[in-house]
Short mmCIF file of C-alpha atoms and ligand atoms in Angstrom, two decimals:
data_model
loop_
_atom_site.label_atom_id
_atom_site.label_comp_id
_atom_site.label_asym_id
_atom_site.label_seq_id
_atom_site.Cartn_x
_atom_site.Cartn_y
_atom_site.Cartn_z
CA MET L 1 0.00 0.00 0.00
CA ARG L 2 2.84 2.38 0.86
CA ASP L 3 4.34 2.01 -2.61
CA GLY L 4 0.95 2.65 -4.10
CA MET L 5 0.64 5.89 -2.14
CA ASN L 6 4.10 7.01 -3.27
CA TYR L 7 3.10 6.23 -6.80
CA ARG L 8 0.07 8.46 -6.54
CA ILE L 9 2.05 11.34 -5.14
CA LEU L 10 4.66 11.10 -7.87
CA LEU L 11 2.00 10.83 -10.48
CA ASP L 12 0.32 14.00 -9.36
CA SER L 13 3.59 15.91 -9.13
CA ALA L 14 4.63 14.78 -12.59
CA LYS L 15 1.40 16.03 -14.03
CA SER L 16 1.59 19.48 -12.44
CA CYS L 17 5.20 19.70 -13.55
CA ILE L 18 4.29 19.21 -17.18
CA LEU L 19 1.40 21.61 -17.13
CA ALA L 20 3.36 24.34 -15.38
CA SER L 21 6.45 24.16 -17.59
CA SER L 22 6.94 26.26 -20.70
CA VAL L 23 5.89 23.67 -23.27
CA PRO L 24 5.55 25.34 -26.68
CA ARG L 25 1.96 26.12 -27.62
CA ARG L 26 1.96 23.73 -30.60
CA GLN L 27 2.92 20.81 -28.34
CA GLN L 28 0.19 21.71 -25.87
CA PHE L 29 -2.29 21.81 -28.74
CA LEU L 30 -1.21 18.32 -29.90
CA ILE L 31 -1.49 16.97 -26.37
CA ARG L 32 -5.05 18.34 -26.11
CA CYS L 33 -5.91 16.80 -29.55
CA VAL L 34 -5.08 13.30 -28.34
CA GLY L 35 -7.21 13.77 -25.26
CA GLY L 36 -4.26 14.03 -22.92
CA SER L 37 -3.02 10.53 -23.72
CA ILE L 38 0.58 11.70 -24.10
CA ASP L 39 0.31 13.20 -20.66
CA HIS L 40 -1.09 9.95 -19.25
CA ARG L 41 1.60 7.82 -20.84
CA HIS L 42 4.22 10.12 -19.34
CA ARG L 43 2.65 9.83 -15.93
CA ASP L 44 2.54 6.10 -16.26
CA MET L 45 6.23 5.89 -17.20
CA GLN L 46 7.18 8.21 -14.33
CA ALA L 47 5.31 6.00 -11.91
CA LEU L 48 6.85 2.81 -13.27
CA ARG L 49 10.34 4.29 -13.05
CA SER L 50 9.81 4.91 -9.36
CA LEU L 51 8.87 1.22 -8.90
CA GLU L 52 11.71 -0.13 -11.03
CA VAL L 53 13.77 -2.64 -9.12
CA ASP L 54 17.52 -3.30 -9.39
CA SER L 55 17.05 -6.77 -10.87
CA GLN L 56 20.78 -7.44 -11.32
CA THR L 57 21.40 -7.12 -7.58
CA VAL L 58 18.52 -9.51 -6.94
CA ILE L 59 19.83 -12.05 -9.46
CA ARG L 60 23.39 -11.91 -8.06
CA ALA L 61 22.12 -12.37 -4.51
CA ILE L 62 19.86 -15.36 -5.11
CA THR L 63 21.78 -17.35 -7.75
CA PRO L 64 23.62 -20.12 -5.88
CA ALA L 65 27.33 -20.75 -6.41
CA LEU L 66 28.22 -23.92 -8.32
CA ASP L 67 29.41 -25.81 -5.30
CA PRO L 68 31.05 -29.24 -5.82
CA THR L 69 29.64 -30.51 -2.51
CA ARG L 70 26.06 -30.19 -3.72
CA HIS L 71 24.21 -33.12 -5.24
CA LYS L 72 21.66 -33.51 -8.01
CA GLY L 73 18.37 -31.86 -7.19
CA GLN L 74 19.71 -29.21 -4.83
CA ALA L 75 19.77 -26.56 -7.56
CA GLY L 76 16.12 -27.25 -8.33
CA ASN L 77 13.65 -29.97 -9.25
CA ILE L 78 10.84 -28.39 -11.24
CA ALA L 79 7.64 -29.83 -12.68
CA VAL L 80 5.41 -28.43 -15.39
CA ILE L 81 1.81 -29.60 -15.57
CA GLY L 82 0.70 -28.87 -19.10
CA GLY L 83 0.65 -29.99 -22.68
CA CYS L 84 -2.25 -31.44 -24.62
CA ARG L 85 -3.03 -32.48 -28.18
CA GLU L 86 -2.89 -28.89 -29.53
CA TYR L 87 -0.15 -27.41 -27.40
CA THR L 88 3.09 -29.32 -27.01
CA GLY L 89 5.44 -26.33 -27.37
CA ALA L 90 4.32 -24.47 -24.23
CA PRO L 91 5.24 -27.12 -21.61
CA TYR L 92 8.47 -27.87 -23.45
CA PHE L 93 9.47 -24.16 -23.42
CA ALA L 94 8.74 -23.87 -19.70
CA ALA L 95 10.50 -27.09 -18.72
CA ILE L 96 13.60 -26.64 -20.87
CA SER L 97 13.95 -23.02 -19.70
CA ALA L 98 14.10 -24.25 -16.11
CA LEU L 99 17.03 -26.51 -17.06
CA LYS L 100 18.79 -23.80 -19.07
CA ILE L 101 18.60 -21.41 -16.12
CA GLY L 102 20.24 -24.03 -13.91
CA ALA L 103 17.70 -26.43 -12.40
CA ASP L 104 18.97 -30.02 -12.07
CA LEU L 105 15.76 -31.81 -13.04
CA SER L 106 12.73 -30.80 -15.03
CA HIS L 107 9.56 -32.90 -15.34
CA VAL L 108 6.49 -32.53 -17.56
CA PHE L 109 3.09 -34.04 -16.68
CA CYS L 110 1.07 -33.96 -19.90
CA THR L 111 -1.60 -35.86 -21.79
CA LYS L 112 -0.86 -39.27 -23.22
CA ASP L 113 -0.99 -37.93 -26.78
CA ALA L 114 1.34 -35.01 -26.09
CA ALA L 115 4.01 -37.06 -24.30
CA PRO L 116 5.81 -38.72 -27.25
CA VAL L 117 5.96 -35.36 -29.00
CA ILE L 118 7.44 -33.57 -25.99
CA LYS L 119 9.89 -36.40 -25.36
CA SER L 120 11.04 -36.12 -28.97
CA TYR L 121 11.93 -32.43 -28.47
CA SER L 122 14.40 -33.22 -25.75
CA PRO L 123 15.86 -36.20 -23.93
CA GLU L 124 16.68 -33.85 -21.03
CA LEU L 125 13.08 -33.72 -19.84
CA ILE L 126 11.37 -36.35 -17.73
CA VAL L 127 7.95 -36.72 -19.30
CA HIS L 128 4.95 -38.35 -17.59
CA PRO L 129 2.06 -39.24 -19.94
CA VAL L 130 -0.63 -39.18 -17.25
CA LEU L 131 -3.30 -36.61 -18.16
CA GLU L 132 -6.40 -37.43 -20.21
CA GLU L 133 -8.45 -35.29 -22.56
CA SER L 134 -12.25 -35.35 -22.87
CA TYR L 135 -12.27 -36.89 -26.32
CA ASN L 136 -10.53 -39.97 -24.89
CA VAL L 137 -12.78 -40.42 -21.86
CA GLY L 138 -16.42 -41.48 -21.71
CA GLU L 139 -18.68 -39.50 -19.37
CA GLU L 140 -19.17 -42.51 -17.08
CA HIS L 141 -15.41 -42.94 -16.56
CA LYS L 142 -14.52 -39.31 -15.87
CA SER L 143 -14.55 -39.41 -12.09
CA SER L 144 -12.55 -42.64 -11.74
CA ILE L 145 -9.99 -41.44 -14.30
CA ALA L 146 -9.72 -38.05 -12.58
CA SER L 147 -8.88 -39.82 -9.28
CA LYS L 148 -6.32 -42.01 -11.01
CA VAL L 149 -4.64 -39.02 -12.66
CA LEU L 150 -4.53 -37.10 -9.38
CA ALA L 151 -3.00 -40.07 -7.56
CA GLU L 152 -0.43 -40.45 -10.32
CA VAL L 153 0.67 -36.79 -10.04
CA ASP L 154 0.33 -36.69 -6.27
CA LYS L 155 2.92 -39.37 -5.60
CA TRP L 156 5.56 -37.16 -7.19
CA LEU L 157 4.55 -33.82 -5.71
CA GLU L 158 6.66 -33.69 -2.56
CA ARG L 159 9.84 -34.12 -4.63
CA PHE L 160 9.42 -30.82 -6.46
CA ASP L 161 10.63 -27.37 -5.45
CA CYS L 162 8.11 -25.64 -7.67
CA LEU L 163 5.17 -26.62 -9.88
CA VAL L 164 4.29 -24.69 -13.02
CA VAL L 165 0.62 -25.33 -13.73
CA GLY L 166 -0.90 -24.40 -17.06
CA PRO L 167 1.43 -24.04 -20.06
CA GLY L 168 -0.45 -25.63 -22.93
CA LEU L 169 -3.30 -27.16 -20.93
CA GLY L 170 -5.82 -25.52 -23.27
CA ARG L 171 -9.52 -25.22 -22.47
CA ASP L 172 -10.71 -28.80 -22.52
CA PRO L 173 -13.05 -28.80 -19.49
CA PHE L 174 -11.46 -32.04 -18.27
CA LEU L 175 -7.98 -30.43 -18.23
CA LEU L 176 -8.43 -26.65 -18.10
CA ASP L 177 -5.73 -24.05 -18.48
CA GLY L 178 -4.27 -23.02 -15.13
CA LEU L 179 -5.23 -19.35 -15.23
CA PHE L 180 -8.58 -19.97 -16.89
CA LEU L 181 -9.41 -22.38 -14.09
CA VAL L 182 -8.11 -20.10 -11.33
CA THR L 183 -9.99 -17.07 -12.64
CA ASN L 184 -13.24 -18.99 -12.35
CA ASN L 185 -12.35 -20.71 -9.07
CA LEU L 186 -10.39 -18.18 -7.05
CA GLU L 187 -10.71 -20.20 -3.85
CA LEU L 188 -8.11 -22.57 -5.34
CA VAL L 189 -5.34 -20.04 -4.65
CA SER L 190 -6.90 -17.51 -2.30
CA GLY L 191 -4.75 -17.01 0.79
CA TYR L 192 -1.96 -19.19 -0.59
CA ALA L 193 1.10 -16.93 -0.33
CA LEU L 194 3.32 -19.35 -2.25
CA ALA L 195 1.22 -19.09 -5.42
CA VAL L 196 2.24 -16.90 -8.34
CA LEU L 197 -0.12 -15.98 -11.18
CA THR L 198 1.52 -14.85 -14.41
CA PRO L 199 -1.32 -13.45 -16.55
CA ASN L 200 -0.76 -11.99 -20.00
CA VAL L 201 -2.81 -8.99 -21.07
CA ASN L 202 -5.95 -11.07 -21.88
CA GLU L 203 -5.69 -13.22 -18.79
CA TYR L 204 -5.15 -10.11 -16.64
CA LYS L 205 -8.25 -8.47 -18.08
CA ARG L 206 -10.32 -11.52 -17.19
CA LEU L 207 -8.90 -11.55 -13.63
CA VAL L 208 -9.58 -7.85 -13.08
CA GLN L 209 -13.14 -8.17 -14.38
CA LYS L 210 -13.80 -11.17 -12.20
CA VAL L 211 -12.15 -10.02 -8.96
CA LEU L 212 -12.47 -6.23 -9.00
CA SER L 213 -15.58 -6.04 -11.21
CA SER L 214 -13.95 -3.29 -13.23
CA GLU L 215 -11.94 -2.73 -16.37
CA VAL L 216 -8.12 -2.66 -16.54
CA ASN L 217 -6.83 0.75 -15.51
CA ASP L 218 -3.63 1.51 -17.43
CA ILE L 219 -3.15 4.88 -15.76
CA ASP L 220 -3.19 3.50 -12.25
CA ALA L 221 -1.82 0.04 -13.13
CA PRO L 222 0.39 -0.49 -10.03
CA GLN L 223 -2.39 0.49 -7.63
CA GLN L 224 -4.87 -1.75 -9.40
CA LEU L 225 -2.44 -4.69 -9.36
CA LEU L 226 -1.86 -4.14 -5.64
CA SER L 227 -5.63 -4.23 -4.99
CA LEU L 228 -5.99 -7.35 -7.12
CA ALA L 229 -3.26 -9.25 -5.27
CA LYS L 230 -4.67 -8.14 -1.91
CA GLN L 231 -8.19 -9.09 -2.91
CA ILE L 232 -7.15 -12.58 -4.05
CA GLY L 233 -5.55 -13.02 -0.65
CA GLY L 234 -1.81 -12.56 -0.74
CA VAL L 235 -0.89 -14.47 -3.88
CA THR L 236 1.82 -12.84 -6.00
CA ILE L 237 0.79 -11.62 -9.43
CA LEU L 238 3.24 -11.00 -12.24
CA SER L 239 1.34 -9.00 -14.84
CA LYS L 240 3.16 -9.34 -18.17
CA GLY L 241 3.53 -6.52 -20.65
CA ASN L 242 5.76 -3.73 -21.87
CA SER L 243 6.90 -3.52 -18.25
CA ASP L 244 6.33 -6.55 -16.05
CA LEU L 245 4.59 -5.53 -12.83
CA ILE L 246 4.83 -7.70 -9.72
CA SER L 247 2.76 -7.45 -6.55
CA ASP L 248 2.21 -9.63 -3.49
CA GLY L 249 -0.47 -7.34 -2.12
CA ASP L 250 2.02 -5.41 0.06
CA THR L 251 4.30 -3.89 -2.51
CA VAL L 252 4.58 -3.37 -6.28
CA LYS L 253 7.77 -3.76 -8.30
CA SER L 254 8.39 -3.12 -11.96
CA VAL L 255 10.88 -4.81 -14.32
CA SER L 256 11.42 -2.85 -17.52
CA VAL L 257 14.82 -4.21 -18.57
CA TYR L 258 14.95 -3.80 -22.33
CA GLY L 259 13.50 -6.89 -24.02
CA SER L 260 12.47 -7.52 -27.59
CA PRO L 261 9.88 -6.02 -29.92
CA ARG L 262 9.09 -9.53 -31.22
CA ARG L 263 5.98 -10.96 -29.61
CA CYS L 264 6.33 -14.57 -30.74
CA GLY L 265 4.25 -17.03 -28.69
CA GLY L 266 6.01 -18.94 -25.94
CA GLN L 267 7.82 -16.12 -24.12
CA GLY L 268 5.38 -16.37 -21.23
CA ASP L 269 6.22 -20.06 -21.02
CA ILE L 270 9.96 -19.29 -20.79
CA LEU L 271 9.08 -16.83 -18.06
CA SER L 272 7.14 -19.39 -16.03
CA GLY L 273 9.97 -21.95 -16.16
CA SER L 274 12.53 -19.29 -15.24
CA VAL L 275 10.48 -17.90 -12.36
CA ALA L 276 10.04 -21.44 -10.99
CA VAL L 277 13.81 -21.88 -10.66
CA PHE L 278 14.51 -18.43 -9.27
CA LEU L 279 11.72 -18.82 -6.68
CA SER L 280 13.39 -21.96 -5.41
CA TRP L 281 16.78 -20.27 -5.30
CA ALA L 282 15.36 -17.16 -3.63
CA ARG L 283 13.75 -19.30 -0.93
CA GLN L 284 17.08 -21.02 -0.25
CA HIS L 285 18.84 -17.64 -0.15
CA ILE L 286 16.37 -16.09 2.29
CA LEU L 287 16.43 -19.17 4.55
CA ALA L 288 20.25 -19.30 4.56
CA ALA L 289 20.66 -15.55 5.07
CA ASP L 290 18.28 -15.78 8.06
CA SER L 291 17.13 -12.17 7.67
CA ASN L 292 20.71 -10.98 7.04
CA SER L 293 20.08 -10.70 3.33
CA ASN L 294 21.01 -7.24 2.11
CA LEU L 295 18.03 -7.24 -0.25
CA SER L 296 15.35 -4.76 0.73
CA CYS L 297 12.59 -7.15 -0.40
CA LYS L 298 12.53 -10.35 1.66
CA ASN L 299 9.65 -12.14 -0.07
CA PRO L 300 11.30 -14.97 -2.07
CA ILE L 301 8.26 -15.22 -4.32
CA VAL L 302 8.59 -11.60 -5.41
CA LEU L 303 12.39 -11.97 -5.76
CA GLY L 304 11.93 -15.01 -8.00
CA CYS L 305 9.48 -13.11 -10.21
CA ILE L 306 11.88 -10.16 -10.53
CA ALA L 307 14.79 -12.42 -11.51
CA GLY L 308 12.76 -14.54 -13.95
CA SER L 309 11.34 -11.51 -15.68
CA ALA L 310 14.70 -9.74 -16.02
CA ILE L 311 16.53 -12.83 -17.33
CA LEU L 312 13.83 -13.58 -19.91
CA ARG L 313 13.81 -9.97 -21.12
CA LYS L 314 17.58 -9.83 -21.40
CA ALA L 315 17.63 -13.14 -23.29
CA ALA L 316 14.93 -11.83 -25.64
CA SER L 317 17.01 -8.73 -26.28
CA LEU L 318 20.15 -10.81 -27.02
CA ALA L 319 18.22 -13.10 -29.36
CA PHE L 320 16.63 -10.16 -31.15
CA SER L 321 19.95 -8.40 -31.69
CA ASN L 322 21.04 -11.53 -33.54
CA LYS L 323 17.91 -12.75 -35.35
CA LYS L 324 15.79 -9.60 -35.70
CA ARG L 325 12.36 -10.34 -37.23
CA SER L 326 13.05 -14.06 -37.47
CA THR L 327 13.54 -14.38 -33.69
CA VAL L 328 11.51 -17.29 -32.34
CA THR L 329 11.11 -18.66 -28.84
CA GLY L 330 13.84 -21.29 -29.29
CA ASP L 331 16.33 -18.50 -30.06
CA ILE L 332 15.45 -16.78 -26.79
CA ILE L 333 15.88 -20.03 -24.86
CA GLU L 334 19.36 -20.39 -26.37
CA CYS L 335 20.24 -16.97 -24.90
CA LEU L 336 19.06 -17.72 -21.34
CA GLY L 337 22.49 -19.04 -20.33
CA ARG L 338 24.37 -15.99 -21.54
CA SER L 339 21.74 -13.70 -20.10
CA LEU L 340 22.39 -15.13 -16.61
CA GLU L 341 26.15 -15.55 -17.15
CA ASP L 342 26.59 -11.82 -17.90
CA ILE L 343 25.05 -10.96 -14.54
CA SER L 344 26.17 -13.84 -12.33
CA PRO L 345 29.16 -15.68 -13.86
CA ALA L 346 29.40 -19.40 -13.11
CA CYS L 347 33.07 -19.11 -12.05
N1 NPW T 401 3.73 -23.38 -28.98
C1 NPW T 401 2.77 -23.61 -28.06
O1 NPW T 401 2.39 -24.75 -27.80
C2 NPW T 401 2.20 -22.45 -27.32
C3 NPW T 401 1.02 -22.64 -26.62
N2 NPW T 401 0.47 -21.67 -25.87
C4 NPW T 401 -0.74 -22.03 -25.11
O2 NPW T 401 -1.83 -21.58 -25.85
C5 NPW T 401 -2.96 -21.43 -24.98
C6 NPW T 401 -3.56 -20.04 -25.20
O3 NPW T 401 -2.59 -19.07 -24.83
P1 NPW T 401 -2.60 -17.60 -25.39
O4 NPW T 401 -1.45 -16.91 -24.81
O5 NPW T 401 -2.71 -17.60 -26.88
O6 NPW T 401 -3.96 -17.13 -24.75
P2 NPW T 401 -4.68 -15.73 -24.67
O7 NPW T 401 -3.75 -14.59 -24.86
O8 NPW T 401 -5.52 -15.73 -23.44
O9 NPW T 401 -5.69 -15.83 -25.90
C7 NPW T 401 -5.37 -15.34 -27.19
C8 NPW T 401 -6.61 -15.52 -28.06
O10 NPW T 401 -6.86 -16.92 -28.26
C9 NPW T 401 -8.15 -17.28 -27.74
N3 NPW T 401 -8.01 -18.58 -27.12
C10 NPW T 401 -7.04 -18.96 -26.24
N4 NPW T 401 -7.18 -20.26 -25.95
C11 NPW T 401 -8.26 -20.71 -26.65
C12 NPW T 401 -8.90 -21.96 -26.79
N5 NPW T 401 -8.42 -23.08 -26.19
N6 NPW T 401 -10.00 -22.04 -27.55
C13 NPW T 401 -10.46 -20.97 -28.19
N7 NPW T 401 -9.88 -19.73 -28.11
C14 NPW T 401 -8.79 -19.62 -27.38
C15 NPW T 401 -8.54 -16.19 -26.80
O11 NPW T 401 -9.92 -16.06 -26.79
P3 NPW T 401 -10.79 -15.53 -25.52
O12 NPW T 401 -9.89 -15.45 -24.33
O13 NPW T 401 -11.30 -14.23 -25.92
O14 NPW T 401 -11.83 -16.58 -25.34
C16 NPW T 401 -7.87 -14.97 -27.42
O15 NPW T 401 -8.64 -14.43 -28.43
C17 NPW T 401 -2.42 -21.60 -23.56
O16 NPW T 401 -2.73 -22.91 -23.12
C18 NPW T 401 -0.93 -21.41 -23.76
O17 NPW T 401 -0.18 -22.03 -22.76
C19 NPW T 401 1.12 -20.40 -25.69
O18 NPW T 401 1.81 -20.53 -24.47
C20 NPW T 401 2.02 -20.04 -26.86
C21 NPW T 401 2.92 -21.15 -27.31
N1 ATP T 402 4.75 -5.10 -25.12
C1 ATP T 402 5.83 -5.71 -24.63
N2 ATP T 402 7.06 -5.14 -24.68
C2 ATP T 402 8.15 -5.76 -24.19
N3 ATP T 402 8.11 -6.98 -23.62
C3 ATP T 402 6.91 -7.60 -23.53
C4 ATP T 402 5.71 -6.99 -24.03
N4 ATP T 402 4.71 -7.85 -23.80
C5 ATP T 402 5.24 -8.93 -23.19
N5 ATP T 402 6.56 -8.78 -23.04
C6 ATP T 402 7.53 -9.72 -22.46
O1 ATP T 402 7.19 -11.04 -22.85
C7 ATP T 402 6.94 -11.85 -21.69
C8 ATP T 402 5.79 -12.77 -22.00
O2 ATP T 402 4.61 -11.99 -22.08
P1 ATP T 402 3.40 -12.38 -23.03
O3 ATP T 402 2.38 -11.33 -22.88
O4 ATP T 402 3.91 -12.69 -24.39
O5 ATP T 402 2.92 -13.74 -22.31
P2 ATP T 402 2.00 -14.88 -22.86
O6 ATP T 402 0.97 -14.35 -23.81
O7 ATP T 402 1.51 -15.66 -21.69
O8 ATP T 402 3.06 -15.76 -23.66
P3 ATP T 402 2.85 -17.21 -24.24
O9 ATP T 402 2.80 -17.03 -25.72
O10 ATP T 402 4.04 -17.98 -23.77
O11 ATP T 402 1.57 -17.78 -23.67
C9 ATP T 402 6.70 -10.88 -20.55
O12 ATP T 402 7.19 -11.36 -19.33
C10 ATP T 402 7.47 -9.61 -20.96
O13 ATP T 402 8.75 -9.65 -20.41
MG1 MG T 403 0.74 -17.70 -21.78
#
């Protein structure tokens, strides 16, 4: 809330500053012609700058050293639940990104039809063909199959540091996309402080309409995000866009590290896999530092979101500088290693 208040004050001061300064008459005329939208955009950028976080410091603090005494699994065991007949790329992007950032093991729980495809993309991933789609299941078998699937996933759950639910689940009512499901059943995450929602612009709009019964407010975006996170009950929300905005209901942070102008599908999936790893690392860092961490933010969930967002954006920028218009998601994944190495060298 405090950050939100600061934001408002800055916003108001920025506005009066512009209006009081000696802007040439022609410029003032143009600003009036576009209904003040230039003014609003400026205010928005001013506000975001004040919330911008030093993501490099966060990444350096939470990335663990490559210590020869550690064993497999200690740098992260991540699972992605996603992937159906239509979407096999999304879970692959999320799971492989987790490995490329530095996790030791990365699992995918997907439908039986998607599994051979995902396995064929990479032998690095551990793929479990356990989910079922409606077209494969008769109405009378749905409940017994649902219990079987849940038991199958459940026996693995305690081994994982972080679960990524949703990439490529689609909208089959028997499977249901993570965010689509959560938006319509908020009690699933309400009050669960370890949950992170990573909505894109469409998914965010649906969440705002459902939870706040209003439209997305671009002018007061940080304040609205803060209210949304608070209202859902302390989950962290990473709202993706030109700047990524992160709130746990107490504070709002912005990551605007330069990314890429290419909007190829799959970048949100890279983000989710990356955030999963950094969350696990941030939790280890905060536990080990025992409140002696020199980071001003002590919420590992928020720290993980900051790091994941910044690394993805930097990788996207590196890939774009090389491939320009032909940049695709695989190119960005190939740059994840260098993106992290430039900030926190392995040795
Ligand atoms: N290579 C891959 O495998 C990738 C797979 N991906 C996977 O794709 C899924 C959708 O993700 P996305 O990001 O396209 O969804 P989003 O921006 O909300 O909607 C955009 C527009 O599409 C429409 N729409 C969406 N789903 C629909 C459906 N099942 N059936 C019909 N309409 C649907 C939607 O319509 P509306 O919301 O208005 O109903 C809007 O107009 C998700 O599971 C993601 O993980 C991506 O991660 C990219 C890489
Ligand atoms: N307008 C933008 N300018 C710069 N970067 C952006 C912009 N929009 C999104 N991004 C970056 O791309 C990342 C993914 O956001 P995007 O909105 O593409 O997610 P998504 O639709 O869920 O992706 P996916 O196709 O994987 O489902 C964000 O974290 C952000 O860093
Ligand atoms: Mg997405």
